[in-house]
Amino acid sequence: MVQHRSEHIVSSYEEELTHLTRHIIEMGGMVEQAINEATSALVRVDHDLAQIVIQNDKDIDKKQRGLDEMAVSMIARRQPMASDLRRIVASIHVATDLERIGDMAKSIARRTLQISDQHISPQLYSGVRHMSDLVLTQVSAALQNVTALEVDEAIRICEKDEEVDALYMSLFREFLTYMMEDPRNITDCTHLLFCAKNLERAGDHATNIVEAAYYIQTGANLIDEIEIRKERR
Amino acid sequence: MDIVQDQTAAATVPGASTPAPAGEPAARVVTRDVSVFYGQKQALFDVSIDIPDRSVTSFIGPSGCGKSTFLRCINRMNDTIDGCRVSGIVELDGEDINRPDLDVVELRARVGMVFQKPNPFPKSIYQNVAYGPRIHGMTRNKAELDEIVVTSLKRAGLFEEVKDRLDQPGTGLSGGQQQRLCIARAIATRPEVLLMDEPCSALDPIATAIIEELIDELRENFTIVIVTHSMQQAARVSQKTAFFHLGKLIETGDTEQIFTNPRHEKTQDYITGRFG
Ligand SMILES: Nc1ncnc2c1ncn2[C@@H]1O[C@H](COP(=O)(O)OP(=O)(O)OP(=O)(O)O)[C@@H](O)[C@H]1O
Ligand SMILES: [Mg+2]
């Protein structure tokens, strides 16, 4: 495994690589905002904000296409090798994952538009908010690792995804209880449940991003590293 | 500096050609601790490598790192350079090629060489290819010689272009054709190993693609070692890659591994264009 900080002889190439990473981080910021606003729109049943989230998703898609073009152009012009090649190819993956997280936010916003008023317990909404916050910390920690990998931190993020999954399962059971108590809750609960599922998927994309970050820096598979560490324990 | 090498070159005892691990082709050329001096100046330091049979191995590294010098060790071309001294072991099929009683002419028939600049003899196309088999007494009559010339030209992918003018001078061909003629000449003696020192550096992309295609076909029957300054070419044509730096072999490995995830920082710096 080789990590280094030395710069390219061709400085414009170095600049392009830096630009690529900056592009990812910017896109990450847009996606974090989308998840955050989609959740706020949902818990406040704020249709205007939901519309904004849906509208902004177009910019995220555009940002992803921009990154694709940049990466393809670099591959064609620079014939990247080794760590550069990994960075460029993995950036395409990261952008795809970010775009998917953006889609999750858009789905939540779309569902929000179908919820007319809060009939069900605010406690359920706060469960979704909590899950959303957890996913957001996952996404931002994952992006941090794209710029500077911390192996222990990367592993911690992957392990923390289990918490997201567990939270989803417990919300699922709660929703089920409400639906059984009063069938009039079924519609809203179903919407909320799908939103929770969207967040859970967003969490999965965050771990994909961490895996990509690990691959960029080491050329190895993070899941293998986690397995090795488990065996050592 | 620690030297990272894969199992194929992980031999410890000098001179002991270890059998290749399962799944790897057997090593055809084995070197151990090869050092080369030009007068007082040491140009190569303890190079140990196993070059596998029927595959392409590329040597890469910055200018002056000793690629050509090392390549010349494999067919004793350094013998022809004044003041050049080689130490260490070079084995071809388990046989020490530096033995004083070894017939160097025969060795060079077994280990052919193609140079950076196409260098056809100032003779006809036919004579260029026929030269080797003739001096090595490989044929009994003209028919057999014709056969070798035609097959070699075909294998080098040149026959169709020159079949109507075999009696015309080889020097009248285009650069790419001349290089393929030199390849035909090199393979006419049915060598076991083919050494190529930057064979495409004087060629355009099309001629280069034709030579690369040819190298890929020749690999079925020959062990090929190619020195190239083009990372992309090394990545395209070779199965194994060896990286040299300042006269030392820094890293050898599967080409794919070297170009996606080299183990040594110097390799990484070189192939990504970060060499200071
Ligand atoms: N005939 C010679 N006499 C003295 N020194 C030599 C001779 N040939 C090569 N050298 C030196 O040995 C070192 C290795 O040279 P070599 O030609 O093997 O490098 P190389 O890797 O093939 O470089 P390039 O990529 O430029 O062809 C260099 O420092 C060179 O100056
Ligand atoms: Mg050379």
Coordinates of C-alpha atoms and ligand atoms in Angstrom, one line a residue:
Chain A
M1 CA 0.0 0.0 0.0
V2 CA 1.4 3.3 -1.1
Q3 CA 0.2 6.7 0.1
H4 CA 2.0 9.8 -0.6
R5 CA 1.7 13.5 -0.9
S6 CA 4.2 14.3 -3.6
E7 CA 2.9 16.4 -6.5
H8 CA 2.7 15.7 -10.2
I9 CA 5.4 17.0 -12.5
V10 CA 2.6 18.3 -14.7
S11 CA 0.9 20.9 -12.4
S12 CA -2.2 21.2 -14.5
Y13 CA -2.8 17.4 -13.9
E14 CA -2.4 17.9 -10.2
E15 CA -4.9 20.8 -10.4
E16 CA -7.4 18.7 -12.2
L17 CA -7.1 15.9 -9.5
T18 CA -7.6 18.5 -6.8
H19 CA -10.5 20.0 -8.7
L20 CA -12.1 16.5 -9.0
T21 CA -12.0 16.0 -5.2
R22 CA -13.3 19.5 -4.6
H23 CA -16.2 18.8 -7.0
I24 CA -17.1 15.6 -4.9
I25 CA -17.0 17.6 -1.7
E26 CA -19.2 20.3 -3.2
M27 CA -21.6 17.7 -4.4
G28 CA -21.5 16.1 -0.9
G29 CA -22.5 19.4 0.6
M30 CA -25.5 19.7 -1.7
V31 CA -26.6 16.2 -0.9
E32 CA -26.3 16.7 2.9
Q33 CA -28.4 19.8 2.6
A34 CA -31.0 17.8 0.5
I35 CA -31.3 15.1 3.2
N36 CA -31.5 17.6 5.9
E37 CA -34.2 19.8 4.2
A38 CA -36.2 16.8 3.1
T39 CA -36.3 15.6 6.7
S40 CA -37.3 19.0 7.9
A41 CA -40.0 19.2 5.3
L42 CA -41.3 15.8 6.3
V43 CA -41.4 16.4 10.0
R44 CA -43.0 19.8 9.7
V45 CA -45.2 18.8 6.7
D46 CA -43.7 21.7 4.9
H47 CA -44.8 21.4 1.2
D48 CA -42.9 24.5 0.0
L49 CA -39.7 23.2 1.4
A50 CA -40.4 19.7 -0.1
Q51 CA -40.8 21.4 -3.5
I52 CA -37.5 23.1 -3.1
V53 CA -35.8 19.8 -2.4
I54 CA -37.3 18.2 -5.5
Q55 CA -36.2 21.2 -7.5
N56 CA -32.6 21.2 -6.1
D57 CA -32.2 17.5 -7.0
K58 CA -31.8 18.6 -10.6
D59 CA -28.7 20.5 -9.6
I60 CA -27.3 17.4 -7.9
D61 CA -27.9 15.4 -11.1
K62 CA -26.2 18.0 -13.1
K63 CA -23.2 18.0 -10.7
Q64 CA -22.9 14.3 -11.1
R65 CA -22.9 14.5 -14.9
G66 CA -20.2 17.2 -14.6
L67 CA -18.1 14.9 -12.6
D68 CA -18.5 12.1 -15.0
E69 CA -17.5 14.3 -17.9
M70 CA -14.4 15.5 -16.0
A71 CA -13.4 12.0 -15.1
V72 CA -13.8 10.7 -18.6
S73 CA -11.9 13.6 -20.1
M74 CA -9.0 13.0 -17.6
I75 CA -8.9 9.3 -18.4
A76 CA -8.7 10.2 -22.1
R77 CA -6.2 13.0 -21.9
R78 CA -4.0 11.9 -18.9
Q79 CA -4.0 8.1 -19.1
P80 CA -4.0 8.0 -15.3
M81 CA -2.1 5.2 -13.5
A82 CA -2.1 3.6 -10.1
S83 CA -3.4 5.9 -7.3
D84 CA -4.5 8.6 -9.8
L85 CA -6.4 6.0 -11.8
R86 CA -8.0 4.7 -8.6
R87 CA -9.0 8.3 -7.5
I88 CA -10.6 9.1 -10.8
V89 CA -12.5 5.8 -11.2
A90 CA -13.6 5.8 -7.5
S91 CA -14.7 9.4 -7.8
I92 CA -17.2 8.3 -10.4
H93 CA -18.5 5.7 -7.9
V94 CA -18.7 8.3 -5.1
A95 CA -20.6 10.7 -7.3
T96 CA -23.0 7.9 -8.2
D97 CA -23.6 7.2 -4.6
L98 CA -24.1 10.8 -3.8
E99 CA -26.5 11.2 -6.6
R100 CA -28.5 8.2 -5.2
I101 CA -28.6 9.8 -1.8
G102 CA -30.0 12.9 -3.5
D103 CA -32.7 10.7 -5.0
M104 CA -33.5 9.4 -1.5
A105 CA -34.0 13.0 -0.4
K106 CA -36.2 13.6 -3.4
S107 CA -38.3 10.5 -2.6
I108 CA -38.8 11.8 0.9
A109 CA -39.8 15.2 -0.4
R110 CA -42.3 13.6 -2.8
R111 CA -43.9 11.6 0.0
T112 CA -44.1 14.7 2.1
L113 CA -46.3 16.2 -0.6
Q114 CA -48.7 13.4 -0.1
I115 CA -49.0 13.8 3.6
S116 CA -51.7 16.4 4.3
D117 CA -51.5 16.8 8.0
Q118 CA -50.0 15.2 11.0
H119 CA -52.5 12.7 12.3
I120 CA -50.0 10.5 14.0
S121 CA -47.8 10.8 17.0
P122 CA -45.0 13.4 16.8
Q123 CA -42.9 10.9 18.5
L124 CA -42.8 8.9 15.2
Y125 CA -41.6 11.9 13.3
S126 CA -38.9 12.5 15.8
G127 CA -37.8 8.9 15.3
V128 CA -37.3 9.7 11.6
R129 CA -35.5 13.0 12.4
H130 CA -33.2 11.1 14.7
M131 CA -32.5 8.5 11.9
S132 CA -31.9 11.3 9.5
D133 CA -29.3 13.0 11.8
L134 CA -27.5 9.7 12.2
V135 CA -27.4 9.2 8.4
L136 CA -26.1 12.8 7.9
T137 CA -23.2 12.3 10.3
Q138 CA -22.4 9.1 8.4
V139 CA -22.4 10.9 5.0
S140 CA -20.3 13.8 6.2
A141 CA -17.8 11.5 7.9
A142 CA -17.7 9.4 4.7
L143 CA -16.9 12.5 2.7
Q144 CA -14.2 13.5 5.2
N145 CA -12.5 10.2 4.4
V146 CA -12.5 11.0 0.7
T147 CA -10.2 13.9 1.3
A148 CA -8.1 12.3 4.1
L149 CA -8.5 8.7 4.9
E150 CA -8.4 7.6 8.5
V151 CA -8.5 3.8 8.4
D152 CA -9.9 3.4 12.0
E153 CA -12.5 6.1 11.3
A154 CA -13.5 4.4 8.0
I155 CA -14.0 1.1 9.8
R156 CA -16.0 2.9 12.5
I157 CA -18.4 4.4 9.9
C158 CA -19.0 1.0 8.3
E159 CA -19.7 -0.5 11.7
K160 CA -22.0 2.3 12.5
D161 CA -24.2 1.5 9.6
E162 CA -25.5 -1.4 11.7
E163 CA -26.9 1.2 14.1
V164 CA -28.8 2.9 11.2
D165 CA -30.2 -0.5 10.2
A166 CA -31.2 -1.3 13.8
L167 CA -32.9 2.1 14.1
Y168 CA -34.8 1.4 11.0
M169 CA -36.0 -2.0 12.3
S170 CA -37.1 -0.4 15.6
L171 CA -39.0 2.3 13.7
F172 CA -40.6 -0.3 11.6
R173 CA -41.9 -2.1 14.6
E174 CA -43.2 1.1 16.1
F175 CA -45.0 2.0 12.8
L176 CA -46.5 -1.5 12.7
T177 CA -47.9 -1.0 16.2
Y178 CA -49.5 2.3 15.3
M179 CA -51.1 0.9 12.2
M180 CA -52.6 -2.0 14.1
E181 CA -53.9 0.3 16.8
D182 CA -55.7 2.5 14.4
P183 CA -56.1 1.6 10.7
R184 CA -56.6 5.3 9.9
N185 CA -52.9 5.7 10.5
I186 CA -52.0 3.3 7.8
T187 CA -51.6 5.7 5.0
D188 CA -49.3 8.2 6.8
C189 CA -47.4 5.5 8.5
T190 CA -46.7 3.8 5.2
H191 CA -45.3 7.1 3.9
L192 CA -43.2 7.5 6.9
L193 CA -42.0 4.0 6.8
F194 CA -40.9 4.4 3.2
C195 CA -39.1 7.6 4.2
A196 CA -37.3 5.7 6.9
K197 CA -36.3 3.1 4.3
N198 CA -35.0 5.8 2.1
L199 CA -32.8 7.0 4.9
E200 CA -31.6 3.6 5.6
R201 CA -30.6 3.2 1.9
A202 CA -28.8 6.6 2.1
G203 CA -26.8 5.2 5.0
D204 CA -25.8 2.2 2.8
H205 CA -24.5 4.7 0.2
A206 CA -22.5 6.4 2.8
T207 CA -20.6 3.1 3.6
N208 CA -20.1 2.7 -0.2
I209 CA -18.4 6.1 -0.2
V210 CA -16.1 5.1 2.7
E211 CA -15.2 1.9 0.8
A212 CA -14.4 4.0 -2.3
A213 CA -12.3 6.3 -0.2
Y214 CA -10.4 3.4 1.2
Y215 CA -9.8 1.9 -2.2
I216 CA -8.5 5.3 -3.5
Q217 CA -5.8 5.5 -0.9
T218 CA -4.8 1.9 -0.5
G219 CA -6.0 0.0 -3.6
A220 CA -7.4 -2.6 -1.3
N221 CA -10.9 -3.6 -0.2
L222 CA -12.1 -2.2 3.1
I223 CA -14.4 -5.1 3.8
D224 CA -11.4 -7.5 3.6
E225 CA -9.6 -5.3 6.1
I226 CA -12.5 -5.4 8.4
E227 CA -12.7 -9.2 8.2
I228 CA -8.9 -9.4 8.9
R229 CA -9.3 -7.2 12.0
K230 CA -12.3 -9.2 13.2
E231 CA -10.2 -12.4 13.0
R232 CA -7.4 -10.8 14.9
R233 CA -9.7 -9.8 17.8
Chain B
M1 CA 15.7 0.9 0.3
D2 CA 13.7 -2.2 0.4
I3 CA 13.2 -4.2 -2.7
V4 CA 9.7 -5.4 -3.2
Q5 CA 9.4 -8.4 -5.5
D6 CA 6.7 -11.0 -6.1
Q7 CA 7.1 -14.7 -5.7
T8 CA 8.4 -15.2 -9.2
A9 CA 11.6 -13.4 -8.3
A10 CA 11.7 -14.3 -4.6
A11 CA 14.5 -16.7 -4.9
T12 CA 17.0 -16.4 -2.1
V13 CA 19.9 -18.7 -3.0
P14 CA 21.8 -17.3 -5.9
G15 CA 22.0 -19.6 -8.9
A16 CA 19.2 -21.8 -7.6
S17 CA 16.4 -21.6 -10.1
T18 CA 13.4 -22.3 -8.0
P19 CA 10.5 -23.9 -9.7
A20 CA 7.7 -21.5 -10.6
P21 CA 4.7 -21.6 -8.2
A22 CA 1.7 -23.4 -9.5
G23 CA -0.3 -21.5 -12.1
E24 CA 2.7 -19.4 -13.1
P25 CA 4.6 -20.2 -16.3
A26 CA 8.0 -21.6 -15.8
A27 CA 10.9 -19.1 -15.7
R28 CA 12.9 -19.1 -18.9
V29 CA 15.5 -16.6 -17.9
V30 CA 16.6 -16.4 -14.3
T31 CA 19.1 -13.9 -13.1
R32 CA 20.7 -13.6 -9.6
D33 CA 22.6 -10.6 -8.3
V34 CA 23.5 -9.3 -11.7
S35 CA 25.7 -6.2 -11.4
V36 CA 27.2 -4.4 -14.4
F37 CA 30.1 -2.0 -14.4
Y38 CA 31.2 0.4 -17.1
G39 CA 34.8 0.9 -16.1
Q40 CA 34.7 2.1 -12.5
K41 CA 31.0 3.1 -12.7
Q42 CA 28.5 0.6 -11.5
A43 CA 25.4 0.8 -13.7
L44 CA 23.4 -2.2 -12.3
F45 CA 23.1 -3.4 -8.7
D46 CA 22.3 -7.0 -7.8
V47 CA 19.4 -7.6 -10.1
S48 CA 17.5 -10.8 -9.5
I49 CA 14.5 -11.6 -11.6
D50 CA 12.7 -14.6 -13.1
I51 CA 11.4 -14.0 -16.6
P52 CA 8.5 -16.4 -17.3
D53 CA 8.2 -18.4 -20.4
R54 CA 5.7 -17.6 -23.2
S55 CA 4.7 -14.2 -21.8
V56 CA 5.7 -10.6 -22.2
T57 CA 7.7 -8.9 -19.5
S58 CA 8.3 -5.2 -19.7
F59 CA 11.1 -3.2 -18.2
I60 CA 10.2 0.3 -17.3
G61 CA 12.1 3.1 -15.5
P62 CA 13.6 6.5 -16.0
S63 CA 16.2 7.1 -18.6
G64 CA 19.6 5.9 -17.5
C65 CA 18.3 3.5 -14.9
G66 CA 19.9 0.5 -16.6
K67 CA 17.1 -1.1 -18.6
S68 CA 19.1 -1.5 -21.8
T69 CA 22.2 -2.6 -19.8
F70 CA 20.2 -5.3 -18.2
L71 CA 18.6 -6.4 -21.4
R72 CA 22.0 -6.8 -22.9
C73 CA 23.0 -9.1 -20.1
I74 CA 20.5 -11.6 -21.4
N75 CA 22.3 -12.2 -24.7
R76 CA 25.7 -11.1 -23.7
M77 CA 25.6 -8.0 -25.9
N78 CA 27.6 -6.2 -23.1
D79 CA 30.6 -8.3 -24.2
T80 CA 30.8 -6.1 -27.2
I81 CA 31.2 -3.0 -25.1
D82 CA 34.7 -2.0 -24.1
G83 CA 35.3 -1.8 -20.3
C84 CA 31.9 -3.3 -19.5
R85 CA 32.0 -6.0 -16.8
V86 CA 29.1 -8.2 -15.7
S87 CA 28.9 -10.2 -12.5
G88 CA 26.2 -12.5 -11.1
I89 CA 24.3 -15.3 -12.7
V90 CA 22.2 -15.3 -15.8
E91 CA 20.6 -18.6 -16.7
L92 CA 18.7 -19.5 -19.8
D93 CA 16.7 -22.7 -19.2
G94 CA 18.9 -23.4 -16.2
E95 CA 22.1 -23.0 -18.2
D96 CA 24.6 -20.3 -17.2
I97 CA 25.1 -18.1 -20.3
N98 CA 28.3 -16.5 -19.0
R99 CA 30.2 -19.8 -19.1
P100 CA 33.5 -19.0 -21.0
D101 CA 33.0 -22.0 -23.3
L102 CA 29.5 -21.0 -24.3
D103 CA 29.1 -20.2 -28.0
V104 CA 28.0 -16.6 -28.0
V105 CA 26.8 -16.7 -31.6
E106 CA 24.6 -19.6 -30.8
L107 CA 23.3 -17.8 -27.7
R108 CA 22.3 -14.8 -29.8
A109 CA 20.4 -17.0 -32.1
R110 CA 18.5 -18.4 -29.1
V111 CA 18.1 -14.9 -27.6
G112 CA 17.1 -12.5 -30.4
M113 CA 17.1 -8.8 -30.2
V114 CA 15.2 -5.9 -31.8
F115 CA 16.5 -2.4 -31.3
Q116 CA 14.9 1.0 -30.9
K117 CA 15.9 2.2 -34.3
P118 CA 15.0 -0.3 -37.1
N119 CA 18.4 -1.4 -38.4
P120 CA 17.9 -3.6 -41.5
F121 CA 21.0 -4.6 -43.3
P122 CA 21.6 -2.8 -46.6
K123 CA 20.5 -5.9 -48.4
S124 CA 17.3 -7.2 -49.9
I125 CA 14.2 -7.9 -47.7
Y126 CA 14.8 -11.6 -48.4
Q127 CA 18.5 -11.5 -47.4
N128 CA 17.7 -9.6 -44.2
V129 CA 15.5 -12.4 -43.0
A130 CA 17.6 -15.2 -44.5
Y131 CA 20.8 -14.0 -42.9
G132 CA 20.4 -15.6 -39.5
P133 CA 19.2 -19.0 -40.5
R134 CA 22.0 -19.1 -43.1
I135 CA 24.9 -18.3 -40.8
H136 CA 23.6 -20.7 -38.2
G137 CA 23.3 -23.4 -40.9
M138 CA 19.7 -24.0 -40.1
T139 CA 18.7 -25.0 -43.6
R140 CA 19.9 -27.6 -46.0
N141 CA 18.5 -26.1 -49.2
K142 CA 17.0 -23.0 -50.8
A143 CA 13.5 -24.4 -50.4
E144 CA 13.8 -24.7 -46.7
L145 CA 15.3 -21.2 -46.5
D146 CA 12.5 -19.8 -48.6
E147 CA 10.1 -21.4 -46.2
I148 CA 11.7 -19.8 -43.1
V149 CA 11.8 -16.4 -44.8
V150 CA 8.2 -16.6 -45.7
T151 CA 7.0 -17.9 -42.3
S152 CA 9.0 -15.3 -40.4
L153 CA 7.7 -12.5 -42.6
K154 CA 4.2 -13.8 -42.1
R155 CA 4.6 -14.0 -38.3
A156 CA 6.0 -10.5 -38.3
G157 CA 2.8 -9.4 -40.1
L158 CA 4.8 -8.0 -43.0
F159 CA 4.6 -10.7 -45.7
E160 CA 1.4 -9.4 -47.5
E161 CA 3.0 -6.0 -47.8
V162 CA 6.3 -7.1 -49.3
K163 CA 5.7 -10.4 -51.0
D164 CA 6.1 -8.9 -54.5
R165 CA 9.3 -7.2 -53.7
L166 CA 11.4 -9.5 -51.6
D167 CA 14.4 -8.7 -53.7
Q168 CA 14.3 -5.0 -53.0
P169 CA 16.3 -3.4 -50.3
G170 CA 15.0 -3.5 -46.7
T171 CA 16.1 0.0 -46.2
G172 CA 13.4 1.1 -48.7
L173 CA 10.6 0.2 -46.4
S174 CA 8.7 2.6 -44.1
G175 CA 9.9 2.8 -40.4
G176 CA 7.1 0.5 -39.2
Q177 CA 7.8 -2.0 -42.0
Q178 CA 11.5 -1.9 -41.3
Q179 CA 10.8 -2.6 -37.6
R180 CA 8.6 -5.5 -38.6
L181 CA 11.4 -6.7 -40.9
C182 CA 13.8 -6.6 -38.0
I183 CA 11.4 -8.6 -36.0
A184 CA 11.1 -11.1 -38.8
R185 CA 14.9 -11.3 -38.9
A186 CA 15.1 -11.8 -35.2
I187 CA 12.5 -14.6 -35.1
A188 CA 13.9 -16.3 -38.3
T189 CA 16.5 -18.1 -36.1
R190 CA 13.6 -19.4 -34.0
P191 CA 14.9 -17.9 -30.8
E192 CA 13.5 -18.9 -27.4
V193 CA 13.7 -15.4 -26.1
L194 CA 13.1 -12.1 -27.9
L195 CA 14.5 -8.9 -26.4
M196 CA 13.1 -5.7 -27.7
D197 CA 14.6 -2.3 -26.7
E198 CA 12.0 0.4 -27.3
P199 CA 10.9 -1.2 -30.5
C200 CA 8.1 1.3 -31.2
S201 CA 9.7 4.6 -30.1
A202 CA 10.3 5.6 -33.7
L203 CA 6.8 4.6 -35.0
D204 CA 3.5 6.2 -35.4
P205 CA 0.4 5.0 -33.4
I206 CA -0.8 2.7 -36.2
A207 CA 2.6 1.1 -36.8
T208 CA 2.9 0.8 -33.0
A209 CA -0.5 -0.9 -32.8
I210 CA 0.6 -3.4 -35.4
I211 CA 3.8 -4.2 -33.6
E212 CA 1.9 -4.6 -30.3
E213 CA -0.6 -6.9 -31.9
L214 CA 2.4 -8.8 -33.2
I215 CA 4.0 -9.0 -29.8
D216 CA 0.8 -10.4 -28.4
E217 CA 0.8 -13.2 -31.1
L218 CA 4.5 -13.9 -30.7
R219 CA 4.0 -14.5 -27.0
E220 CA 2.4 -17.9 -27.8
N221 CA 5.8 -19.2 -28.9
F222 CA 8.4 -16.9 -27.4
T223 CA 9.5 -15.4 -24.2
I224 CA 9.5 -11.7 -24.8
V225 CA 11.2 -8.9 -22.9
I226 CA 10.4 -5.4 -23.9
V227 CA 11.9 -2.1 -22.7
T228 CA 9.5 0.8 -23.2
H229 CA 9.2 4.4 -22.1
S230 CA 5.5 4.2 -22.7
M231 CA 3.6 3.2 -19.6
Q232 CA 0.5 2.6 -21.7
Q233 CA 2.5 0.3 -23.9
A234 CA 3.8 -1.7 -21.0
A235 CA 0.3 -1.9 -19.6
R236 CA -1.1 -3.0 -22.9
V237 CA 1.4 -5.6 -24.0
S238 CA 3.0 -7.2 -21.0
Q239 CA 1.9 -9.7 -18.3
K240 CA 4.8 -8.9 -16.0
T241 CA 6.4 -5.5 -15.4
A242 CA 9.7 -4.7 -13.7
F243 CA 10.5 -1.2 -12.6
F244 CA 14.1 -0.1 -12.4
H245 CA 15.5 2.9 -10.7
L246 CA 19.1 4.1 -10.5
G247 CA 20.4 0.7 -11.5
K248 CA 18.3 -1.3 -9.1
L249 CA 15.3 -3.4 -9.7
I250 CA 12.7 -1.8 -7.4
E251 CA 9.6 -3.9 -8.0
T252 CA 8.4 -6.7 -10.2
G253 CA 4.9 -8.0 -10.4
D254 CA 1.9 -8.7 -12.5
T255 CA 1.4 -5.8 -14.9
E256 CA -2.1 -5.2 -13.7
Q257 CA -1.0 -4.9 -10.1
I258 CA 1.9 -2.6 -11.0
F259 CA -0.3 -0.2 -12.8
T260 CA -3.2 -0.2 -10.4
N261 CA -1.6 -0.7 -7.1
P262 CA 2.2 -0.7 -7.0
R263 CA 3.7 -1.6 -3.7
H264 CA 6.7 0.6 -3.8
E265 CA 6.4 4.4 -3.5
K266 CA 9.1 4.9 -6.2
T267 CA 7.1 2.8 -8.7
Q268 CA 4.0 4.8 -7.9
D269 CA 5.8 8.1 -8.3
Y270 CA 7.2 7.0 -11.6
I271 CA 4.2 5.6 -13.3
T272 CA 1.9 8.4 -12.1
G273 CA 4.4 11.1 -13.4
R274 CA 5.5 12.4 -10.0
F275 CA 9.2 11.7 -10.3
G276 CA 11.2 14.5 -8.9
Ligands
LIG1 N1 28.7 2.1 -23.2 C1 28.6 2.7 -22.0 N2 29.7 3.2 -21.4 C2 29.6 3.9 -20.2 N3 28.4 4.0 -19.5 C3 27.3 3.5 -20.1 C4 27.3 2.8 -21.3 N4 26.1 2.5 -21.6 C5 25.3 2.9 -20.6 N5 26.0 3.5 -19.7 C6 25.5 4.1 -18.4 O1 24.9 3.1 -17.7 C7 23.7 3.6 -17.1 C8 22.5 2.8 -17.6 O2 22.3 3.0 -19.0 P1 21.3 2.3 -19.9 O3 21.5 2.6 -21.3 O4 21.2 0.9 -19.5 O5 19.9 3.0 -19.3 P2 18.4 2.9 -19.9 O6 17.6 2.6 -18.7 O7 18.4 1.9 -21.0 O8 18.2 4.4 -20.4 P3 17.2 4.9 -21.6 O9 15.9 4.7 -21.1 O10 17.7 6.3 -21.7 O11 17.6 4.0 -22.8 C9 23.6 5.1 -17.5 O12 24.1 5.8 -16.4 C10 24.5 5.2 -18.7 O13 25.1 6.4 -18.7
MG2 MG 17.9 2.2 -23.1

